[in-house]
Amino acid sequence: MTKPVNGFSKLNKEEKINWLAKNYLNNNDAAISVLKQYWNEDQELQKLHDEFIENTVSNFYLPLGLAPNFLINGKYHVLPMAIEESSVVAAASKAAKFWGERGGFKATVLNTKKIGQVHFLFQGDPSKLDVFVTNIKPKLKEAVKPITRNMEKRGGGILDISLINKTDKLENYYQLFVNFDTRDSMGANFINSCLEKFAEVLQEEANKNEDFTKEEKDLKVIMSILSNYVPECTVKAEVSCPVDKLSEDPNMSGKEFAEKFIQAVRIAEIEPYRAVTHNKGVMNGIDAVVLATGNDFRAVEAGVHAYASRNGDYTSLTHAKIEDGIFKFWMEIPLALGTVGGLTSLHPLVKLALDILQRPTANELMEITAVAGLAQNFAALRSLITTGIQQGHMKMHLMNILNQNKATEIEKEEMVEYFTHHTITHSSVIEQLEKMRS
Ligand code: MEV
């Protein structure tokens, strides 16, 4: 049984690896080599990565792929996508090409409010608290001036502060609910710094407020933190085309395709088991762009799924209909993204990804990212209602299996040829590879 370790963070990288190898990897040299194999020779670059997080022992690579031909609001983009799953980039590229030939994607930012809360307990008269909060608002805003000055120069800042009474849900529980505009930054640090200052002022002012009783003066801040639920920081992505231009399959009419597609979306709208997988497909596109551009995919995931269940049931993020012979497919989602601050100026590949996207504003990145999600969902549904998902997936999977089994280039070529006419399964690939090798 391994003992707990003290002072692990104080060990240098080599010592951390040695400790790991000794205690968890049977002093396995090969395992140590794997970790070291991913160190970057460029010491400065490696140091940069080491310092992104704590206790770094190696780098963890994800492939960065490109999905070209995305026509969005009349302008072509190539999307950088960081993702480990095969087929996703290919599917995005295919959907981009398909919709590029049909007028492209339209995307519109609907609103850009970010939210933060100071959660506190107040034991006393709610109407007195109401008056108190109204009175101290100028003081709250004044106290954060050093933090908001720069943001205000860029046109952002605090939009409004309100008091929310939640005592019907939790005894004595109130919030300062604050709306922010953080312009091109995701704004987490900015928001949290403002909130912590608000909390300080709130408590201090309550303490010296002569209209309050002793209990009321003892207002207790529990925590101050931004919310990753941003239902008023949303973007709409959409495509449309005449129904008869929809199918590329001679065995399926455009109408038939549209009806089947709409039915597939309806199922995700009313069926949570399907909705989760359906939305996972949307997130394949979104997360890949969010990651490549150095944004916080956990925040985006948490916010998007909360939004998908905002009416009480978990449901599809995307919707589709036919109107006057036109097929329409669209999605509205919350996306709090930044193109300045955070990793955006630190990680060389993130900087490059933003260059590839022609240095978008946060709003433009919201539009591009939403389109990636819509395209991905279109591609997935198109496969599901026509050939089935496995055909495309397994083709890509074939390469993974061949690589895992160290197939040579010649073996790969022969195997790809063989499996154009045979069904790909893990065991059939291994069997055929063994046959070829013997
Ligand atoms: C796989 O990563 C994503 C899909 O399952 C999405 C879907 O079912 O719509 C193909």
CSV table of N, CA and C in Angstrom, one decimal, residues 214-281:
chain,number,residue,atom,x,y,z
A,214,LYS,N,-28.7,44.0,15.3
A,214,LYS,CA,-27.4,43.3,15.5
A,214,LYS,C,-27.4,42.1,14.5
A,215,GLU,N,-28.5,41.3,14.4
A,215,GLU,CA,-28.5,40.2,13.5
A,215,GLU,C,-28.3,40.6,12.0
A,216,GLU,N,-29.0,41.7,11.7
A,216,GLU,CA,-29.0,42.2,10.3
A,216,GLU,C,-27.6,42.6,9.9
A,217,LYS,N,-26.9,43.2,10.9
A,217,LYS,CA,-25.5,43.7,10.7
A,217,LYS,C,-24.6,42.5,10.4
A,218,ASP,N,-25.0,41.4,10.9
A,218,ASP,CA,-24.1,40.2,10.8
A,218,ASP,C,-24.3,39.5,9.5
A,219,LEU,N,-24.5,40.2,8.4
A,219,LEU,CA,-24.7,39.6,7.1
A,219,LEU,C,-23.5,38.8,6.7
A,220,LYS,N,-23.7,37.6,6.3
A,220,LYS,CA,-22.6,36.6,6.1
A,220,LYS,C,-22.5,36.3,4.6
A,221,VAL,N,-21.3,36.6,4.0
A,221,VAL,CA,-21.1,36.2,2.6
A,221,VAL,C,-20.6,34.7,2.6
A,222,ILE,N,-21.3,33.9,1.8
A,222,ILE,CA,-20.9,32.5,1.7
A,222,ILE,C,-19.8,32.4,0.6
A,223,MET,N,-20.1,32.9,-0.5
A,223,MET,CA,-19.1,32.8,-1.6
A,223,MET,C,-19.4,33.8,-2.7
A,224,SER,N,-18.4,34.1,-3.6
A,224,SER,CA,-18.6,35.0,-4.7
A,224,SER,C,-18.0,34.4,-5.9
A,225,ILE,N,-18.8,34.2,-6.9
A,225,ILE,CA,-18.2,33.5,-8.1
A,225,ILE,C,-19.1,33.7,-9.3
A,226,LEU,N,-18.4,33.7,-10.5
A,226,LEU,CA,-19.2,33.9,-11.7
A,226,LEU,C,-20.1,32.6,-11.9
A,227,SER,N,-21.1,32.8,-12.8
A,227,SER,CA,-21.9,31.6,-13.2
A,227,SER,C,-21.5,31.2,-14.6
A,228,ASN,N,-21.3,29.9,-14.8
A,228,ASN,CA,-21.1,29.4,-16.1
A,228,ASN,C,-22.4,29.1,-16.9
A,229,TYR,N,-23.5,29.4,-16.2
A,229,TYR,CA,-24.8,29.4,-16.9
A,229,TYR,C,-25.0,30.8,-17.5
A,230,VAL,N,-25.0,30.9,-18.8
A,230,VAL,CA,-25.1,32.2,-19.4
A,230,VAL,C,-26.2,32.3,-20.5
A,231,PRO,N,-27.5,32.1,-20.0
A,231,PRO,CA,-28.6,32.1,-21.0
A,231,PRO,C,-28.8,33.4,-21.7
A,232,GLU,N,-28.1,34.4,-21.3
A,232,GLU,CA,-28.2,35.7,-22.0
A,232,GLU,C,-26.8,36.0,-22.7
A,233,CYS,N,-26.1,35.0,-23.0
A,233,CYS,CA,-24.9,35.2,-23.8
A,233,CYS,C,-25.0,34.1,-24.9
A,234,THR,N,-25.9,34.4,-25.9
A,234,THR,CA,-26.2,33.3,-26.8
A,234,THR,C,-26.0,33.7,-28.2
A,235,VAL,N,-25.9,32.6,-29.0
A,235,VAL,CA,-25.6,32.8,-30.5
A,235,VAL,C,-26.6,31.9,-31.2
A,236,LYS,N,-27.0,32.3,-32.4
A,236,LYS,CA,-27.8,31.5,-33.2
A,236,LYS,C,-27.1,31.1,-34.5
A,237,ALA,N,-27.0,29.8,-34.8
A,237,ALA,CA,-26.4,29.4,-36.1
A,237,ALA,C,-27.5,28.7,-36.9
A,238,GLU,N,-27.5,29.0,-38.2
A,238,GLU,CA,-28.6,28.4,-39.0
A,238,GLU,C,-28.2,28.1,-40.5
A,239,VAL,N,-28.9,27.2,-41.1
A,239,VAL,CA,-28.8,26.9,-42.5
A,239,VAL,C,-30.1,26.7,-43.1
A,240,SER,N,-30.3,27.0,-44.4
A,240,SER,CA,-31.5,26.7,-45.0
A,240,SER,C,-31.3,26.5,-46.5
A,241,CYS,N,-32.2,25.7,-47.2
A,241,CYS,CA,-32.1,25.5,-48.6
A,241,CYS,C,-33.4,24.9,-49.1
A,242,PRO,N,-33.7,25.1,-50.4
A,242,PRO,CA,-34.9,24.4,-50.9
A,242,PRO,C,-34.9,22.9,-50.6
A,243,VAL,N,-36.0,22.3,-50.2
A,243,VAL,CA,-36.0,20.9,-49.9
A,243,VAL,C,-35.5,20.0,-51.0
A,244,ASP,N,-35.8,20.4,-52.3
A,244,ASP,CA,-35.3,19.5,-53.4
A,244,ASP,C,-33.8,19.6,-53.6
A,245,LYS,N,-33.1,20.5,-52.9
A,245,LYS,CA,-31.7,20.6,-53.1
A,245,LYS,C,-30.9,19.8,-52.0
A,246,LEU,N,-31.7,19.1,-51.2
A,246,LEU,CA,-31.2,18.6,-49.9
A,246,LEU,C,-30.5,17.3,-50.0
A,247,SER,N,-30.9,16.4,-50.9
A,247,SER,CA,-30.4,15.1,-50.9
A,247,SER,C,-29.3,14.9,-52.0
A,248,GLU,N,-28.2,14.3,-51.7
A,248,GLU,CA,-27.2,14.0,-52.7
A,248,GLU,C,-27.3,12.5,-53.1
A,249,ASP,N,-28.2,11.8,-52.5
A,249,ASP,CA,-28.4,10.4,-52.7
A,249,ASP,C,-29.5,10.1,-53.7
A,250,PRO,N,-29.1,9.5,-54.9
A,250,PRO,CA,-30.1,9.3,-55.9
A,250,PRO,C,-31.3,8.4,-55.4
A,251,ASN,N,-31.1,7.6,-54.4
A,251,ASN,CA,-32.1,6.8,-53.9
A,251,ASN,C,-33.0,7.4,-52.9
A,252,MET,N,-32.8,8.7,-52.6
A,252,MET,CA,-33.6,9.4,-51.6
A,252,MET,C,-33.9,10.8,-52.1
A,253,SER,N,-35.2,11.1,-52.1
A,253,SER,CA,-35.6,12.5,-52.6
A,253,SER,C,-35.2,13.5,-51.5
A,254,GLY,N,-35.2,14.8,-51.8
A,254,GLY,CA,-34.9,15.8,-50.9
A,254,GLY,C,-36.0,15.8,-49.8
A,255,LYS,N,-37.2,15.6,-50.2
A,255,LYS,CA,-38.4,15.6,-49.3
A,255,LYS,C,-38.3,14.5,-48.3
A,256,GLU,N,-37.9,13.4,-48.8
A,256,GLU,CA,-37.8,12.2,-47.9
A,256,GLU,C,-36.7,12.4,-46.9
A,257,PHE,N,-35.5,13.0,-47.4
A,257,PHE,CA,-34.4,13.3,-46.5
A,257,PHE,C,-34.8,14.3,-45.4
A,258,ALA,N,-35.5,15.4,-45.9
A,258,ALA,CA,-35.9,16.4,-44.9
A,258,ALA,C,-36.8,15.9,-43.9
A,259,GLU,N,-37.8,15.0,-44.3
A,259,GLU,CA,-38.8,14.5,-43.4
A,259,GLU,C,-38.1,13.6,-42.3
A,260,LYS,N,-37.2,12.8,-42.8
A,260,LYS,CA,-36.5,11.8,-41.9
A,260,LYS,C,-35.6,12.6,-41.0
A,261,PHE,N,-35.0,13.6,-41.5
A,261,PHE,CA,-34.1,14.4,-40.7
A,261,PHE,C,-34.8,15.1,-39.6
A,262,ILE,N,-36.0,15.7,-40.0
A,262,ILE,CA,-36.8,16.5,-39.0
A,262,ILE,C,-37.3,15.5,-37.9
A,263,GLN,N,-37.7,14.3,-38.4
A,263,GLN,CA,-38.1,13.3,-37.4
A,263,GLN,C,-37.0,13.0,-36.4
A,264,ALA,N,-35.8,12.9,-36.9
A,264,ALA,CA,-34.7,12.5,-36.0
A,264,ALA,C,-34.5,13.7,-35.0
A,265,VAL,N,-34.6,14.9,-35.5
A,265,VAL,CA,-34.5,16.0,-34.5
A,265,VAL,C,-35.6,16.0,-33.5
A,266,ARG,N,-36.8,15.7,-34.0
A,266,ARG,CA,-38.0,15.7,-33.1
A,266,ARG,C,-37.8,14.6,-32.0
A,267,ILE,N,-37.2,13.5,-32.4
A,267,ILE,CA,-37.0,12.5,-31.4
A,267,ILE,C,-36.0,13.0,-30.3
A,268,ALA,N,-35.0,13.7,-30.7
A,268,ALA,CA,-34.1,14.3,-29.7
A,268,ALA,C,-34.8,15.4,-28.9
A,269,GLU,N,-35.8,16.0,-29.5
A,269,GLU,CA,-36.5,17.1,-28.8
A,269,GLU,C,-37.4,16.5,-27.6
A,270,ILE,N,-37.8,15.3,-27.8
A,270,ILE,CA,-38.8,14.8,-26.8
A,270,ILE,C,-38.2,13.6,-26.0
A,271,GLU,N,-37.0,13.2,-26.3
A,271,GLU,CA,-36.4,11.9,-25.7
A,271,GLU,C,-35.1,12.2,-25.1
A,272,PRO,N,-35.0,12.3,-23.8
A,272,PRO,CA,-33.7,12.7,-23.2
A,272,PRO,C,-32.5,11.7,-23.5
A,273,TYR,N,-32.8,10.4,-23.6
A,273,TYR,CA,-31.6,9.5,-23.9
A,273,TYR,C,-31.0,9.8,-25.2
A,274,ARG,N,-31.9,10.1,-26.2
A,274,ARG,CA,-31.4,10.4,-27.5
A,274,ARG,C,-30.8,11.9,-27.5
A,275,ALA,N,-31.5,12.8,-26.8
A,275,ALA,CA,-31.1,14.2,-26.8
A,275,ALA,C,-29.6,14.3,-26.3
A,276,VAL,N,-29.3,13.5,-25.3
A,276,VAL,CA,-27.9,13.6,-24.8
A,276,VAL,C,-26.9,13.2,-25.9
A,277,THR,N,-27.1,12.2,-26.6
A,277,THR,CA,-26.2,11.7,-27.7
A,277,THR,C,-26.2,12.7,-28.8
A,278,HIS,N,-27.4,13.2,-29.2
A,278,HIS,CA,-27.6,14.2,-30.2
A,278,HIS,C,-26.7,15.4,-29.9
A,279,ASN,N,-26.9,15.9,-28.6
A,279,ASN,CA,-26.2,17.1,-28.2
A,279,ASN,C,-24.7,16.8,-28.1
A,280,LYS,N,-24.3,15.6,-27.8
A,280,LYS,CA,-22.9,15.2,-27.7
A,280,LYS,C,-22.3,15.4,-29.1
A,281,GLY,N,-23.0,15.1,-30.1
A,281,GLY,CA,-22.6,15.3,-31.5
A,281,GLY,C,-22.3,16.8,-31.7
